[in-house]
Short mmCIF file of C-alpha atoms in Angstrom, two decimals:
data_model
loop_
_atom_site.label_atom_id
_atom_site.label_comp_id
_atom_site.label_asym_id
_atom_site.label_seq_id
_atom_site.Cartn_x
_atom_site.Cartn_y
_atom_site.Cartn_z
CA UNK A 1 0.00 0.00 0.00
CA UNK A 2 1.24 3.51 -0.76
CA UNK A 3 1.95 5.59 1.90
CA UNK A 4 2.64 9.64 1.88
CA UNK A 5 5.51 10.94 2.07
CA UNK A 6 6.94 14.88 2.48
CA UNK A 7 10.41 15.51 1.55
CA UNK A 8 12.40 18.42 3.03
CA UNK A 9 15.78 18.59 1.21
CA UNK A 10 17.50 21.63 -0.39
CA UNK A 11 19.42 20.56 -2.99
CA UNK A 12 16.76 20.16 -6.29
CA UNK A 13 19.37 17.12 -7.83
CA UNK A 14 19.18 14.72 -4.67
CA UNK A 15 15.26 16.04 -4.05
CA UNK A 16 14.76 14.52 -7.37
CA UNK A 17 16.47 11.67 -7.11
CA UNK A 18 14.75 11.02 -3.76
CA UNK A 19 11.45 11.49 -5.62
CA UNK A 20 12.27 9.10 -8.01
CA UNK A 21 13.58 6.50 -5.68
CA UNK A 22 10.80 6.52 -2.98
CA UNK A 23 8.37 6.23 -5.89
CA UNK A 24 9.86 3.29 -7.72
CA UNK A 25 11.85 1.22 -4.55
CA UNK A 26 9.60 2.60 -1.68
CA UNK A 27 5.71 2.42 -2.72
CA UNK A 28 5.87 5.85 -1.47
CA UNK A 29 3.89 8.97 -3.20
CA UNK A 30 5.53 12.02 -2.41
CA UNK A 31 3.11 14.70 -1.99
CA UNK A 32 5.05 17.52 -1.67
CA UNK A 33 8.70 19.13 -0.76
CA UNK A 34 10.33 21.93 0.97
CA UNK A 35 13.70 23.35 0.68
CA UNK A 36 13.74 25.33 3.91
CA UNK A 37 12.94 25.27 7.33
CA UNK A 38 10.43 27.79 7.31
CA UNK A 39 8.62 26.17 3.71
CA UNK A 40 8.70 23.03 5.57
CA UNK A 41 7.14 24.05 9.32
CA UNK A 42 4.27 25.99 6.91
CA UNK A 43 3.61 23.13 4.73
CA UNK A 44 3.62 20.88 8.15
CA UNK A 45 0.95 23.25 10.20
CA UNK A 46 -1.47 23.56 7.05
CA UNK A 47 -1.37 19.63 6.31
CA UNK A 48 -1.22 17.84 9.23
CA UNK A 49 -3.30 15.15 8.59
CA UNK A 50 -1.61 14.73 5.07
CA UNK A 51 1.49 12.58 5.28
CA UNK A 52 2.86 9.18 6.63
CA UNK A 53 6.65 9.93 6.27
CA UNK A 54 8.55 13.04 6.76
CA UNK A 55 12.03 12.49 5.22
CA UNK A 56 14.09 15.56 6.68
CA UNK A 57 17.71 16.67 5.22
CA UNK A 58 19.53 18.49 8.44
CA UNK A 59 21.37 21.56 6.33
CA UNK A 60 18.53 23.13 4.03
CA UNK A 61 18.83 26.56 1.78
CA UNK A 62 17.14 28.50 5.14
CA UNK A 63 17.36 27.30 8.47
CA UNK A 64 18.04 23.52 9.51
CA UNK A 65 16.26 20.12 9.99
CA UNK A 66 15.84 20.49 13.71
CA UNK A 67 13.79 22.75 13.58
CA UNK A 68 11.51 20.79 11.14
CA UNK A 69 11.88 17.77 13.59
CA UNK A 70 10.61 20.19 16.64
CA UNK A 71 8.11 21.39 14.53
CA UNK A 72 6.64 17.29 13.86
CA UNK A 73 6.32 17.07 17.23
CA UNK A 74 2.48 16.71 18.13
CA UNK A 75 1.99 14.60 14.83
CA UNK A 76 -0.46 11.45 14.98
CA UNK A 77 1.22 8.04 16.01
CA UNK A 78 1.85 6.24 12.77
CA UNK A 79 2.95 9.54 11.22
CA UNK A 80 6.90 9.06 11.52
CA UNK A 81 9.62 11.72 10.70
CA UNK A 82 13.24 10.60 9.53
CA UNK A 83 16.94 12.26 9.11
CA UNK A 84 18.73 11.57 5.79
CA UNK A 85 21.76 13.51 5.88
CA UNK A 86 25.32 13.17 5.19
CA UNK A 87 26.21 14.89 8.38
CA UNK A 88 25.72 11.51 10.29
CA UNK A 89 27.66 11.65 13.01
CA UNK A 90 26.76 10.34 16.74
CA UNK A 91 26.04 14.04 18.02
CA UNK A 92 23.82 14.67 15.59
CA UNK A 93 21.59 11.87 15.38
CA UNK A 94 21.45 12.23 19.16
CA UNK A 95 20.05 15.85 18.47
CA UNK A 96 17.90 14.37 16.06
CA UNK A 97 16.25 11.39 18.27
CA UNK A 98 16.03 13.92 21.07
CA UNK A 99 13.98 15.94 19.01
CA UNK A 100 11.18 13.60 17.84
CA UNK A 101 13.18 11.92 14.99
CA UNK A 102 12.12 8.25 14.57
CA UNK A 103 15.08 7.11 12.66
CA UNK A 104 18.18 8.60 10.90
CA UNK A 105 19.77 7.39 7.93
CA UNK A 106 23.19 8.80 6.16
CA UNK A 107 22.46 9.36 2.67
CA UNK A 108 25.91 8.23 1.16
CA UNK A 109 26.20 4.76 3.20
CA UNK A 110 22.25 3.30 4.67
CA UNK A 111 19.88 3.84 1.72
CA UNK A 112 19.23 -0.09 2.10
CA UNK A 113 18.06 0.71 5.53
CA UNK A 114 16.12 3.82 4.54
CA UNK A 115 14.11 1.18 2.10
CA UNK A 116 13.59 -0.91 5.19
CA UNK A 117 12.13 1.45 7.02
CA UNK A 118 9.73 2.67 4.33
CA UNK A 119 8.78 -0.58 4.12
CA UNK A 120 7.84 -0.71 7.56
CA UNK A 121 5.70 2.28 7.45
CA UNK A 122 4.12 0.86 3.81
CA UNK A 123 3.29 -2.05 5.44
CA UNK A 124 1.81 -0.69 9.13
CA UNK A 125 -0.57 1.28 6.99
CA UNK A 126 -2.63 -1.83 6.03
#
């Protein structure tokens, strides 16, 4: 089953490529995508009830990831909100779990696991 996903990422080659990728490998339809904080957290507030999966890149054009994650914070229970970043070190996805963050994945080296876990969500949807 297809599941929803938003996609906060700055750079327009990887959002692309993410769009592509979630589509074909993930059963995921990406609804929409931001490419700052503040595009994001308005997007977020005006459609709550209109995702499964927020996939959140940490350094965006404006502002950063956190402050997407904060902003997920009162979301409903199977809505989940993952990192993919290539900033993926310990600190950071310590920031990120304290946050809200349900996983985080680095872009260059766990894109198997990222499929994983959109499985996961595809499949608790059912």
């Amino acid at each position: 089953m297809t599941f929803k996903a938003y996609l906060v990422e700055d750079s327009p080659v990887i959002r692309e490529n993410l769009v592509g990728f979630l589509e074909d490998v993930a059963d995921a339809h990406v609804v929409a995508s931001a490419s700052t904080e503040d595009e994001a957290v308005t997007w977020l507030r005006l459609h709550r009830d209109d995702w499964d999966l927020t996939i959140v890149d940490l350094f965006l054009k404006r502002g950063n990831g956190l402050g997407v994650i904060h902003a997920c914070r009162n979301r409903a229970p199977h809505q989940k909100v993952i990192v993919l970043s290539n900033y993926a070190t310990a600190d950071m996805r310590e920031r990120s779990q304290q946050l809200g963050a349900d996983a985080f994945f680095d872009k260059s080296a766990e894109l198997d696991q990222l499929v994983a876990y959109c499985e996961q969500v595809s499949s608790s949807r059912h």
